[in-house]
Tab-separated table of C-alpha atoms in Angstrom:
chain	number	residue	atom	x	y	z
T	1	UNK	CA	-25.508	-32.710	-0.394
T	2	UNK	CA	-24.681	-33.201	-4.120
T	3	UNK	CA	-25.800	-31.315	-6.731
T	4	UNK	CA	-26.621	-32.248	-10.178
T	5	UNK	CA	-28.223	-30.294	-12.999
T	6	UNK	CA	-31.147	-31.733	-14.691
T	7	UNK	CA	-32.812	-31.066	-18.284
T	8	UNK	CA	-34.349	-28.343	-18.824
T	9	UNK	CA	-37.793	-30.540	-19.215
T	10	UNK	CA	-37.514	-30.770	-15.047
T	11	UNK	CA	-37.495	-27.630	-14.454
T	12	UNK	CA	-39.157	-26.992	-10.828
T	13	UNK	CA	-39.305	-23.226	-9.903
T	14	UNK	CA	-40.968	-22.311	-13.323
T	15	UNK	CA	-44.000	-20.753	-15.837
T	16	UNK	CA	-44.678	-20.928	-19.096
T	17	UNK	CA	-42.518	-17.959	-20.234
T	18	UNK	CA	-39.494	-19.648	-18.904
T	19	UNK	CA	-40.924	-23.547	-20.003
T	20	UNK	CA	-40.879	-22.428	-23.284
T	21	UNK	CA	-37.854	-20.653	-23.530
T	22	UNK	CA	-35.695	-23.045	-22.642
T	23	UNK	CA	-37.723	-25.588	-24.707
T	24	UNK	CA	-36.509	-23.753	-27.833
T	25	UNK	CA	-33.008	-22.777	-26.704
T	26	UNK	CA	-31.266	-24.035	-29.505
T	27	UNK	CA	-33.061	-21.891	-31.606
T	28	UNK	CA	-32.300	-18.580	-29.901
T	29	UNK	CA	-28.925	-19.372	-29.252
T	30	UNK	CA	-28.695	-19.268	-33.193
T	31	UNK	CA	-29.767	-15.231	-33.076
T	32	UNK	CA	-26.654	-14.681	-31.593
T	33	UNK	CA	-24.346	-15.851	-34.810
T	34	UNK	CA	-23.910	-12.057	-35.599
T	35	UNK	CA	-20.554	-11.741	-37.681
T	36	UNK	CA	-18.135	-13.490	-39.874
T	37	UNK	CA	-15.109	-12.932	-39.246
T	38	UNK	CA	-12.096	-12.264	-42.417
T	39	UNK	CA	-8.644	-12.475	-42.667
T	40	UNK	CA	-6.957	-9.530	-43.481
T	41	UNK	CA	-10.091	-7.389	-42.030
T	42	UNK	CA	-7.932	-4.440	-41.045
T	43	UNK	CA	-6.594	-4.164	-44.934
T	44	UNK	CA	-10.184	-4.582	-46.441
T	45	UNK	CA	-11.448	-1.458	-43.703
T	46	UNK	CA	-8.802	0.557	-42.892
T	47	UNK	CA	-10.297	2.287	-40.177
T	48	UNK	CA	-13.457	3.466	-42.370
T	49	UNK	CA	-16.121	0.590	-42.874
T	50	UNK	CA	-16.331	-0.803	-39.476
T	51	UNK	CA	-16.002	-4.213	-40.649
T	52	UNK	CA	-14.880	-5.733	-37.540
T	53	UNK	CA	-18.320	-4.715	-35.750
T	54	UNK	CA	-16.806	-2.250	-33.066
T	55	UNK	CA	-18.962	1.203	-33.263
T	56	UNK	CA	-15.091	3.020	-33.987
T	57	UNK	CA	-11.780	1.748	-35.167
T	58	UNK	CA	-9.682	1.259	-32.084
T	59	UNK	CA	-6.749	1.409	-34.391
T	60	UNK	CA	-7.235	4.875	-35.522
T	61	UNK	CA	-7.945	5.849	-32.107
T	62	UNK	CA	-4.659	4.812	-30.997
T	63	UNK	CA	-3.190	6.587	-33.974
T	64	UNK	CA	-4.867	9.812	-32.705
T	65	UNK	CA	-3.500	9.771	-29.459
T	66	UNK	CA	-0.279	8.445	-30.473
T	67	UNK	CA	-0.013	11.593	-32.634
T	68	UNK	CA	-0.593	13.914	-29.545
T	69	UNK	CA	1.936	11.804	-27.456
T	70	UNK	CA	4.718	12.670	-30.218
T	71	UNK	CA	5.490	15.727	-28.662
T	72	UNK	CA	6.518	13.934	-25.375
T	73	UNK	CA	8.934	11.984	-27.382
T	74	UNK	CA	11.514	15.304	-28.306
T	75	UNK	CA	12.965	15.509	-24.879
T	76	UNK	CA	15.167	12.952	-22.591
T	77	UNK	CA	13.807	14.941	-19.460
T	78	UNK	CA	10.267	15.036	-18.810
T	79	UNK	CA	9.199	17.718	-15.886
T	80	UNK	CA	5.524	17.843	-14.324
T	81	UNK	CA	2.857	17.008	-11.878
T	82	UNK	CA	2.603	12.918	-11.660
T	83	UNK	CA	-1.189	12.303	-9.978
T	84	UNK	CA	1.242	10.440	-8.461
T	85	UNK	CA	1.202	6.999	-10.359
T	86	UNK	CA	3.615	3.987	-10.736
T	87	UNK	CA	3.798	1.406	-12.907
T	88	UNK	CA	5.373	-2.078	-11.851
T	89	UNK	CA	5.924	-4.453	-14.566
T	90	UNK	CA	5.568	-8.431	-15.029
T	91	UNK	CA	7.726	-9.195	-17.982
T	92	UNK	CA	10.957	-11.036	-17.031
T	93	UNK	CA	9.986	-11.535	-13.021
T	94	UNK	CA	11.213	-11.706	-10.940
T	95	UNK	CA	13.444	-8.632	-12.424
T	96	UNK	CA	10.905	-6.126	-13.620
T	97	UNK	CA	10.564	-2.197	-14.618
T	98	UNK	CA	9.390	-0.274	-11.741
T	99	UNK	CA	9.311	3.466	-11.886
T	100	UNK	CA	6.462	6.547	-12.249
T	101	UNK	CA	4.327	7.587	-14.740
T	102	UNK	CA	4.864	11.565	-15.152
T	103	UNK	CA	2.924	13.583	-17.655
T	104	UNK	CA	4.717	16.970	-19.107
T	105	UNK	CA	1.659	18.783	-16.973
T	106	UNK	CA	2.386	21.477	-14.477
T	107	UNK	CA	-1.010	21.567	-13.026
T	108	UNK	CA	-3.206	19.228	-10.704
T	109	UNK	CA	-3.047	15.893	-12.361
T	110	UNK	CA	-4.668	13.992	-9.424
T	111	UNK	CA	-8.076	13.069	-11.633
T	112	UNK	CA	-5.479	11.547	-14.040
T	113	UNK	CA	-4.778	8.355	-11.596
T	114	UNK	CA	-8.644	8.126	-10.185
T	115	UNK	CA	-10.242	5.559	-11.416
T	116	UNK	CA	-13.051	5.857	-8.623
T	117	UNK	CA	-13.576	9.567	-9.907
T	118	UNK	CA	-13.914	8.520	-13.974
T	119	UNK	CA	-17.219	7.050	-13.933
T	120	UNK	CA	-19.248	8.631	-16.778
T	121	UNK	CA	-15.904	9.905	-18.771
T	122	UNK	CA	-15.786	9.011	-22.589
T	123	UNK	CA	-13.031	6.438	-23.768
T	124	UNK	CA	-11.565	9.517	-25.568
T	125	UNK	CA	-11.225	11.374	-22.302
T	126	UNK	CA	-9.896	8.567	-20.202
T	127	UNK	CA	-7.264	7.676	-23.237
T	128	UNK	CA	-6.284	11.590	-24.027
T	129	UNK	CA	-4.987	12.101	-20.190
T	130	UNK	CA	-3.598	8.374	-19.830
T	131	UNK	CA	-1.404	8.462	-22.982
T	132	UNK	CA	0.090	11.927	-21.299
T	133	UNK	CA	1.528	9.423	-19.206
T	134	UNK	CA	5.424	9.074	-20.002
T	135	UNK	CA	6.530	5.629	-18.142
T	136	UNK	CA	9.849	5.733	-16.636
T	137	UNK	CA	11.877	2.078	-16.384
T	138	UNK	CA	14.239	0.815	-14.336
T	139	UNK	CA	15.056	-2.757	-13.790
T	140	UNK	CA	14.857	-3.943	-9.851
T	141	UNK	CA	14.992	-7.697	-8.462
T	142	UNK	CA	11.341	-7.745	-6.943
T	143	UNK	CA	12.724	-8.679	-3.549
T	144	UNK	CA	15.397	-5.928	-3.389
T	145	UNK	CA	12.481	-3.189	-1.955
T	146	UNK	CA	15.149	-2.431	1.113
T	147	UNK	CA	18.375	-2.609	-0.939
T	148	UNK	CA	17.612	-0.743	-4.913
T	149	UNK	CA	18.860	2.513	-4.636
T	150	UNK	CA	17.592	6.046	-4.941
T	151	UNK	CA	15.295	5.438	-7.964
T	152	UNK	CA	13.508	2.668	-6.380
T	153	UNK	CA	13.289	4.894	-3.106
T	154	UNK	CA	11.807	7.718	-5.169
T	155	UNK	CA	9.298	5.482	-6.967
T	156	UNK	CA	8.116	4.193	-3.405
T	157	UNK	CA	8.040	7.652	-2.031
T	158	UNK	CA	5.687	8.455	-5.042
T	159	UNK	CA	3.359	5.296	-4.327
T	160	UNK	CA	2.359	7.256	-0.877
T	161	UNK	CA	1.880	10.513	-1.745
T	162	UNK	CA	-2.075	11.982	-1.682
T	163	UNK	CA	-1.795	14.239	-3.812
T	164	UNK	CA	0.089	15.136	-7.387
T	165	UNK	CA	3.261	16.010	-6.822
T	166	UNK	CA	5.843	18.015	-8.776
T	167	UNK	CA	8.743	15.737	-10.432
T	168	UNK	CA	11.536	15.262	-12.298
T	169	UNK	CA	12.471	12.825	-14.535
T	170	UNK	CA	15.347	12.681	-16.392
T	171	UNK	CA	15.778	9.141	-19.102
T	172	UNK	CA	18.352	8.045	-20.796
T	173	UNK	CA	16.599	7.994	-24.296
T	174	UNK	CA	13.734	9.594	-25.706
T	175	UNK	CA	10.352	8.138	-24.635
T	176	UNK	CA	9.039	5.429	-27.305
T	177	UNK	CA	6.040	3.338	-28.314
T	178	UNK	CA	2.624	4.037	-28.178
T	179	UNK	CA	-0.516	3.538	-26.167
T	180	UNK	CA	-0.383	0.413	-23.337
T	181	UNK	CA	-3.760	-0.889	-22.956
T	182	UNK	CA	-4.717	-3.828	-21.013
T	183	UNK	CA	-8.489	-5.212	-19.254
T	184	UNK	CA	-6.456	-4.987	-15.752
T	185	UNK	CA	-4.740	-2.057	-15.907
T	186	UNK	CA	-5.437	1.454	-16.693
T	187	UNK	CA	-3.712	2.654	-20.001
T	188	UNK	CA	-0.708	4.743	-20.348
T	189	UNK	CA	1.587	6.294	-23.336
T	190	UNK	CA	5.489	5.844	-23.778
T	191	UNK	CA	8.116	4.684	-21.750
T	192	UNK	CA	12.165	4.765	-21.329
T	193	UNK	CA	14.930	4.032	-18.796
T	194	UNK	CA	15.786	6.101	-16.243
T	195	UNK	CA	18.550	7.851	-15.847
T	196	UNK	CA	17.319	10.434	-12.205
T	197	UNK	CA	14.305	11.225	-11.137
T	198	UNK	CA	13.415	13.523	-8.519
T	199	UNK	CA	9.959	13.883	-6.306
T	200	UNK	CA	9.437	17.594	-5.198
T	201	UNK	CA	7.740	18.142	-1.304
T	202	UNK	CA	5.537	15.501	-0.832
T	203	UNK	CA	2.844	14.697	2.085
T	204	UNK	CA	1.849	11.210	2.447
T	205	UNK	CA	-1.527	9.536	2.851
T	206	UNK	CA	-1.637	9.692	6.761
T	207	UNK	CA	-3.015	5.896	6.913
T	208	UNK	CA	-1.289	4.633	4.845
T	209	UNK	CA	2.416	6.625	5.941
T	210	UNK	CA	1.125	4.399	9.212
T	211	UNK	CA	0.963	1.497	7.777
T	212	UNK	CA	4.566	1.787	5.644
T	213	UNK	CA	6.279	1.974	8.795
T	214	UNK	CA	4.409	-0.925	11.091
T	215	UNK	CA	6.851	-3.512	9.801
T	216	UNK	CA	5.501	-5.914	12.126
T	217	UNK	CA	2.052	-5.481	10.321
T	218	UNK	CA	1.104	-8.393	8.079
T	219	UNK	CA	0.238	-6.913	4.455
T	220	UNK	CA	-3.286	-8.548	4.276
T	221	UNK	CA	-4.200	-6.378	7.504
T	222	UNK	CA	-2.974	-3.544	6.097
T	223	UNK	CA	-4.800	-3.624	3.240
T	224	UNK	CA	-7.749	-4.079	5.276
T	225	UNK	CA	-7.124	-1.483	7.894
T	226	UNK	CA	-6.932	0.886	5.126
T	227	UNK	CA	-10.244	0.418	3.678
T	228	UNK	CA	-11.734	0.155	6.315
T	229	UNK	CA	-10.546	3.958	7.354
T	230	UNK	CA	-12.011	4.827	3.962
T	231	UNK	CA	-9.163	5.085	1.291
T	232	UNK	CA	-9.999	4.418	-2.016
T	233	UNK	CA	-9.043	1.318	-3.037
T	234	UNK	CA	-6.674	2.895	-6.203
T	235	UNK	CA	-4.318	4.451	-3.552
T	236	UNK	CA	-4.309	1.415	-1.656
T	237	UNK	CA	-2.971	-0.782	-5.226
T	238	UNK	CA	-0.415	1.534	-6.035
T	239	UNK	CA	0.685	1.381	-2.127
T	240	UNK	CA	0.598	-2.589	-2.345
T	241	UNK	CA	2.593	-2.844	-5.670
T	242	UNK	CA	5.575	-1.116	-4.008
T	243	UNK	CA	6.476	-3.724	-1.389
T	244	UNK	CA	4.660	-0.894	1.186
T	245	UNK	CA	3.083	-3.138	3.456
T	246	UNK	CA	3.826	-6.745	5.350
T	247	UNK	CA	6.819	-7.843	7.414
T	248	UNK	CA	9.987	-6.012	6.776
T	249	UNK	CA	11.786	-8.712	5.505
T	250	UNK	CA	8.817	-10.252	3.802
T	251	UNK	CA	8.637	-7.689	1.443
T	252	UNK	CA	7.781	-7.376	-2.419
T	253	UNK	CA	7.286	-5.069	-5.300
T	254	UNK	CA	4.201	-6.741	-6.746
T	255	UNK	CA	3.434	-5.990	-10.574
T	256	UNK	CA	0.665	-3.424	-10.867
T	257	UNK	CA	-1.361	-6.053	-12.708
T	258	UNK	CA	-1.265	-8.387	-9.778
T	259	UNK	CA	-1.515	-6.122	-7.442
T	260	UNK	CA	-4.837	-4.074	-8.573
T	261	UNK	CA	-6.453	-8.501	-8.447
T	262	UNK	CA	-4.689	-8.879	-4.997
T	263	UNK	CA	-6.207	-5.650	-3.342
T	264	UNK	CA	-9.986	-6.343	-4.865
T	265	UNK	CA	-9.436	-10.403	-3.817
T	266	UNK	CA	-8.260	-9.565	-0.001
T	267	UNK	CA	-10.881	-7.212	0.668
T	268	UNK	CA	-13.837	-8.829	-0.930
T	269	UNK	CA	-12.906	-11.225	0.718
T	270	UNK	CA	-12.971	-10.294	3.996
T	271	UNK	CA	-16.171	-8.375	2.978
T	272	UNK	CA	-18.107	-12.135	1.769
T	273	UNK	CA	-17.455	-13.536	5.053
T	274	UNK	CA	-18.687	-10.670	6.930
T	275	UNK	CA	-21.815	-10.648	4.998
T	276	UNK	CA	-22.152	-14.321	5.016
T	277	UNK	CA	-23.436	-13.695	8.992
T	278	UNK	CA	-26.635	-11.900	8.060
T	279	UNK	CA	-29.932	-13.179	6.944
T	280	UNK	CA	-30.826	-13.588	3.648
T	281	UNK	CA	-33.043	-10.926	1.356
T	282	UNK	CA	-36.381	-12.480	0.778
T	283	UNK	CA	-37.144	-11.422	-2.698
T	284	UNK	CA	-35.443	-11.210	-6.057
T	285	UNK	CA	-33.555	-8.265	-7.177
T	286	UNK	CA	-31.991	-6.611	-10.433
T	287	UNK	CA	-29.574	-4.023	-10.040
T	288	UNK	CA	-28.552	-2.649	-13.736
T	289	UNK	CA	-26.061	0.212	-15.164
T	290	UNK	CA	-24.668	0.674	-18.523
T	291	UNK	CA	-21.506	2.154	-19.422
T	292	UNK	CA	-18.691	2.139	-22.245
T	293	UNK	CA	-21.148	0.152	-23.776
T	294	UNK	CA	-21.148	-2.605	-21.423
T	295	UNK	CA	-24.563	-3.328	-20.073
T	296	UNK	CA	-24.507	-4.814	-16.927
T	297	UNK	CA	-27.632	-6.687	-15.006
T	298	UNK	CA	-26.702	-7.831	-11.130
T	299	UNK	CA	-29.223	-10.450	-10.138
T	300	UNK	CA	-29.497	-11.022	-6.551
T	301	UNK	CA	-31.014	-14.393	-5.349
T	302	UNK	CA	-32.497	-15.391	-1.824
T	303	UNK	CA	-29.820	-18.042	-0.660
T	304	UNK	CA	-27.123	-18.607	1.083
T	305	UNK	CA	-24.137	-16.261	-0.339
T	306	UNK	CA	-22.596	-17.504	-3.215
T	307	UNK	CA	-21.241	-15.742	-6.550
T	308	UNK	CA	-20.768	-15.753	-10.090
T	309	UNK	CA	-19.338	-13.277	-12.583
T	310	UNK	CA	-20.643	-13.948	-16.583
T	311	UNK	CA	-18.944	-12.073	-19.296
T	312	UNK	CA	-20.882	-12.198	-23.271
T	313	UNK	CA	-18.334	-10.466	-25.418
T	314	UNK	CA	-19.675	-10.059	-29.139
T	315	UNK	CA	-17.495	-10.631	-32.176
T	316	UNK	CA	-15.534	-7.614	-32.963
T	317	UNK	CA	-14.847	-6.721	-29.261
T	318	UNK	CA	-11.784	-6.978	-27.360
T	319	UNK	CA	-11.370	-10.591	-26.245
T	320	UNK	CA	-13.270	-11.978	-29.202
T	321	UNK	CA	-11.849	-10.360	-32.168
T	322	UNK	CA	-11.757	-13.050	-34.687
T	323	UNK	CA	-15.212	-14.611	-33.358
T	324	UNK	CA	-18.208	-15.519	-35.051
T	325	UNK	CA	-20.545	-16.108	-32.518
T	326	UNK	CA	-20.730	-14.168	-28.905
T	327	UNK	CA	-18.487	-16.302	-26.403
T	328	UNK	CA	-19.520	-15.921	-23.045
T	329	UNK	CA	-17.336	-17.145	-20.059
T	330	UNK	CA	-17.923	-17.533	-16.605
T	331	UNK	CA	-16.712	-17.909	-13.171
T	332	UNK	CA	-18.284	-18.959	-9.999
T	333	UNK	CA	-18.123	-20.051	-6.201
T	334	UNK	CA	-20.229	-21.532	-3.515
T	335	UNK	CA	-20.502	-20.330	0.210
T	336	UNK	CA	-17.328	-22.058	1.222
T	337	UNK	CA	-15.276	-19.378	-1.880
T	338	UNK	CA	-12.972	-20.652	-4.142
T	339	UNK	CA	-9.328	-22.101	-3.909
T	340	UNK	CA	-8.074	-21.296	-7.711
T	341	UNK	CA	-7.708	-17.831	-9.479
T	342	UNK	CA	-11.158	-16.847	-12.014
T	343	UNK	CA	-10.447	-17.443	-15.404
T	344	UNK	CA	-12.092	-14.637	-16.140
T	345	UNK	CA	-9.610	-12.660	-14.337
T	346	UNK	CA	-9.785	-9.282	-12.180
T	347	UNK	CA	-13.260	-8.553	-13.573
T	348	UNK	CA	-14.307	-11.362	-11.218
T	349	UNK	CA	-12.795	-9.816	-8.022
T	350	UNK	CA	-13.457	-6.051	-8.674
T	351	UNK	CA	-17.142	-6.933	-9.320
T	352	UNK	CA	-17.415	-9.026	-5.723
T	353	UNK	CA	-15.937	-6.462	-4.310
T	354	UNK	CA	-18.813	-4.010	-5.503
T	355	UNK	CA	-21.178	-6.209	-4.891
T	356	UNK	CA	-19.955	-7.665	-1.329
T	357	UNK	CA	-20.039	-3.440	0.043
T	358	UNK	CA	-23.873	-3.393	-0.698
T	359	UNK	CA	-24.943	-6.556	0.767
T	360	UNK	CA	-22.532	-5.451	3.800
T	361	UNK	CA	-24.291	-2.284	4.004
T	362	UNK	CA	-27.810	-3.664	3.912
T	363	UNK	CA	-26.459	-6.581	6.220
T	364	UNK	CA	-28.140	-9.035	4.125
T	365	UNK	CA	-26.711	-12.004	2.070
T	366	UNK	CA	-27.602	-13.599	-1.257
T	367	UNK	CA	-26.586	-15.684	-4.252
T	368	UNK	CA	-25.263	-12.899	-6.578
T	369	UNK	CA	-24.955	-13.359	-10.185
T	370	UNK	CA	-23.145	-10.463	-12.354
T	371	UNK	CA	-24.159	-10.457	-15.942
T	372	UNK	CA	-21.932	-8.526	-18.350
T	373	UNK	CA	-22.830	-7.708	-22.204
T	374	UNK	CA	-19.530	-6.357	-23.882
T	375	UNK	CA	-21.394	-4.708	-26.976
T	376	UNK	CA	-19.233	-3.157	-29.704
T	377	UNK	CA	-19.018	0.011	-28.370
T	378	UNK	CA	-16.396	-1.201	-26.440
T	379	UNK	CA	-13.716	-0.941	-28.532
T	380	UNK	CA	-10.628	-0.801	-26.210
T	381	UNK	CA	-9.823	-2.307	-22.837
T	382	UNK	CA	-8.989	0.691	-20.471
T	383	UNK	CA	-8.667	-2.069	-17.310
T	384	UNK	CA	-10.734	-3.442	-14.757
T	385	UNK	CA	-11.892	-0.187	-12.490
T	386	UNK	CA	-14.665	0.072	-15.006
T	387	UNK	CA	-16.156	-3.335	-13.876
T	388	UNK	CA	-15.794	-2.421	-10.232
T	389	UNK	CA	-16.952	1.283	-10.502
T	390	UNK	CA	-19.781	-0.063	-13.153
T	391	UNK	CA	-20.844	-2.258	-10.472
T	392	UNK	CA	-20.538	-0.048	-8.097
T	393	UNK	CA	-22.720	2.473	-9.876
T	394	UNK	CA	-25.647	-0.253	-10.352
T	395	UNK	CA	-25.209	-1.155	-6.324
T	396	UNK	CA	-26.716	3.139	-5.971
T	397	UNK	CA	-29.470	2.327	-7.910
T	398	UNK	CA	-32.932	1.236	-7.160
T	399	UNK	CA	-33.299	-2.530	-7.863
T	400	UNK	CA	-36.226	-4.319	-9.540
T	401	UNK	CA	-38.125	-6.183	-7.244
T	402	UNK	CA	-39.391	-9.285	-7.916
T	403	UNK	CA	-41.537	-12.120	-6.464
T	404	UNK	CA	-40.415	-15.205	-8.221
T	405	UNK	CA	-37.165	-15.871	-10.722
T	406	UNK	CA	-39.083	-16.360	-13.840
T	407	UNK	CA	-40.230	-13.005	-13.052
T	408	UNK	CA	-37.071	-11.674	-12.747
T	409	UNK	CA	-34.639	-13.181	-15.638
T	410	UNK	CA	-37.291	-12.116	-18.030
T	411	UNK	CA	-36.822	-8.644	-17.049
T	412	UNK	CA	-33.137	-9.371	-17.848
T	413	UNK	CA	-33.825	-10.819	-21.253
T	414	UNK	CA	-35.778	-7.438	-22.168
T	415	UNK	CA	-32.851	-5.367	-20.868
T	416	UNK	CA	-30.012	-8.003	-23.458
T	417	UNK	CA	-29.657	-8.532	-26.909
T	418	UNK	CA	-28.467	-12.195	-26.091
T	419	UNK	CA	-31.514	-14.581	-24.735
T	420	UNK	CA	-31.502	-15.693	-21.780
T	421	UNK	CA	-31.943	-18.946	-22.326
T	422	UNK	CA	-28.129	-18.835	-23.521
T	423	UNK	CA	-26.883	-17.234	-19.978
T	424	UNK	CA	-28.569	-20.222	-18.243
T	425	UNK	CA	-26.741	-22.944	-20.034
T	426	UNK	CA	-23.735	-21.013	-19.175
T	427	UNK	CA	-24.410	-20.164	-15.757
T	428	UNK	CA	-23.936	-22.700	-12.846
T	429	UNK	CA	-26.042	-20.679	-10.030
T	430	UNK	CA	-28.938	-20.616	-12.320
T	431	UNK	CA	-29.102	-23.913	-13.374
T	432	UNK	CA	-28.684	-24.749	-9.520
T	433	UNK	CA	-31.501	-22.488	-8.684
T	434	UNK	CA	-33.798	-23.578	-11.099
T	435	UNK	CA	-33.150	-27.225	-11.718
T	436	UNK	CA	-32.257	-27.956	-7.972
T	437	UNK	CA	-34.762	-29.402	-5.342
T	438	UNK	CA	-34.927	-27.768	-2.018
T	439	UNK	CA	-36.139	-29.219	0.983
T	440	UNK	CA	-39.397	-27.176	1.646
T	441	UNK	CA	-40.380	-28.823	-1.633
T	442	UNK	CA	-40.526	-32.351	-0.022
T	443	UNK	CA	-43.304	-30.080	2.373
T	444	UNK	CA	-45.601	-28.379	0.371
């Protein structure tokens, strides 16, 4: 069956609300021209006027926790409690900087690399531990996870542990730079070489200890075998990134940033086509949360499963600094998934992931559409475990019930400052769900 998308003047499934809305969609698509953007913005603020539209300066934040991280730049040997956390780099692959992240902390750090436990912190809590964080570098050949030497070995050793872990880490220059931020992966503060580093008694995660030493077990399974015995998905990344799991000869360090999209993508996955199997919900749902200032509404269609992830991102934030309209992207996929990586990025996965555990809990499918309002608010990416545990949070909630769609997208447009007239003309699934002719209307 092909699919085409009609004008909005054949609109099937409809009322007069939703008629007349998108009859004057041009015109509300105008509401959202919010800011002009100016060169030389930073110069004209400096931190004070909030010219850019962000609700703080991100720059001065930085600043402030740059100035607290000074203090872990005086020393070439940095001695604490890592949560335990590693950091695998991208630049120059397929030789990269592997090595820990170690904060000058003798105390129980764990909270500092749990992602699944931050839900609800402030962007100034989350940053203040994070840029605590000194990385440690050392250069490795991605495929030499057998063959690198004691620093590698230690690094790996870290990846496994449960718990934090006293360490050692000796560089062979004070620490430098500031605070790495990035929408995949969680921040951190300066970095170095290594020159030794040393991991004090550590006791690995029991499933996954298992799984480092099944070198007959394929990596995919072993991601899966460990979430399905219930560790958190974090633990299972960091485990991943190390060249832990798959055939012995077959494996890789994986750069964290890969790695966090690889772990969410296999097991939602797996997850979609278990829930594809189950009937279908027979009414329309809203799930909502807001956090960070990102306001997100999860619409859940009756259907067939499919998917799509929309992202509105307001002038000033972080991927539309120089904007002067909202830009809103979007990714999708029918019932048969997708064959080429969202260009929306991790977001995409973490949030089917969230999604995909409630449906498989209920053992119900739908058409799922994720709706995400960056507001201003958001003035720093701290990576993509806030989309995940954001959606997660709105899967606990009660949903809005509804009896048709109309019904239900204008409850969305009350809950965004962007119409939703403008979210239609981006999104595929809607168009498809309100433009497209089903059979049972050839019967009625």
């Amino acid at each position: 069956m092909s699919f085409s998308v009609k004008s909005s003047q054949n609109v099937r499934p409809t009322d007069d609300w939703l008629k007349d809305l998108l009859k004057h969609q041009s015109e509300s698509d105008s509401q959202i021209i919010t800011r002009v953007s100016q060169d030389s913005l930073c110069v004209m603020c400096k931190g004070a006027r909030n010219l850019c539209g962000k609700t703080r300066c991100p720059i001065m934040v930085k600043m402030h926790y740059f100035n607290k991280s000074i203090p872990l730049m005086t020393n070439q040997d940095i001695a604490g409690m890592s949560p335990p956390s590693v950091f695998i780099g991208r630049v120059g692959y397929p030789n990269v900087y592997a090595g820990p992240l170690v904060p000058p902390v003798n105390e129980d750090t764990s909270i500092y690399d749990l992602p699944e436990q931050w839900f609800g912190k402030s962007i100034d809590e989350i940053v203040g531990f994070r840029s605590m964080l000194v990385r440690g570098k050392h250069r490795v050949n991605v495929t030499n996870v057998l063959s690198a030497g004691k620093i590698l070995e230690a690094t790996r050793e870290l990846a496994l542990v449960d718990h934090s872990v006293d360490m050692e880490l000796n560089l062979t220059k004070k620490p430098m730079g500031s605070l790495f931020l990035d929408d995949d992966v969680q921040p951190f503060g300066p970095s170095a070489p290594i020159r030794d580093m040393r991991v004090g008694n550590a006791r690995y995660e029991q499933h996954i200890e298992k799984a480092y030493y099944d070198t007959d077990l394929k990596s995919t399974n072993a991601v899966l075998e460990l979430y399905n015995h219930g560790v958190i998905v974090t633990k299972i990344q960091k485990a991943f990134s190390v060249g832990a799991f798959g055939i012995e000869k077959r494996r890789r360090l994986v750069p964290t940033r890969w790695s966090i999209t690889a772990v969410d993508d296999i097991i939602s996955k797996n997850l979609r086509e278990q829930v594809k199997t189950f009937p279908e919900i027979n009414e329309y749902r809203v799930y909502e949360s807001i956090y960070l200032d990102n306001v997100f509404e999860i619409l859940m269609i009756p259907g067939q499963y499919s998917y799509e992830s929309m992202e509105a991102w307001y002038p000033g934030t972080v991927w539309n600094p120089a904007g002067k309209n909202v830009a809103i992207f979007s990714d999708w996929e029918g019932n048969n998934g997708r064959t080429t990586y969202a260009s929306i990025g991790g977001c995409y996965y973490s949030a089917r992931l969230a999604t995909c555990e409630l449906l498989l809990k209920e053992q119900r499918q739908a058409t799922v559409i994720v709706l995400r309002e960056a507001r201003p608010g958001y003035i720093m990416p701290i990576g993509v475990w806030q989309v995940r545990e954001n959606v997660r949070n709105a899967m606990k909630q009660k949903p809005f019930h509804f009896k048709t769609l109309p019904e239900a997208l204008q409850h969305i447009n009350t809950r965004f400052e962007i119409p939703i007239g403008r979210w239609i003309r981006q999104s595929e699934l809607l168009k498809r769900a309100l433009y497209q002719k089903k059979m049972s209307d050839f019967f009625t």
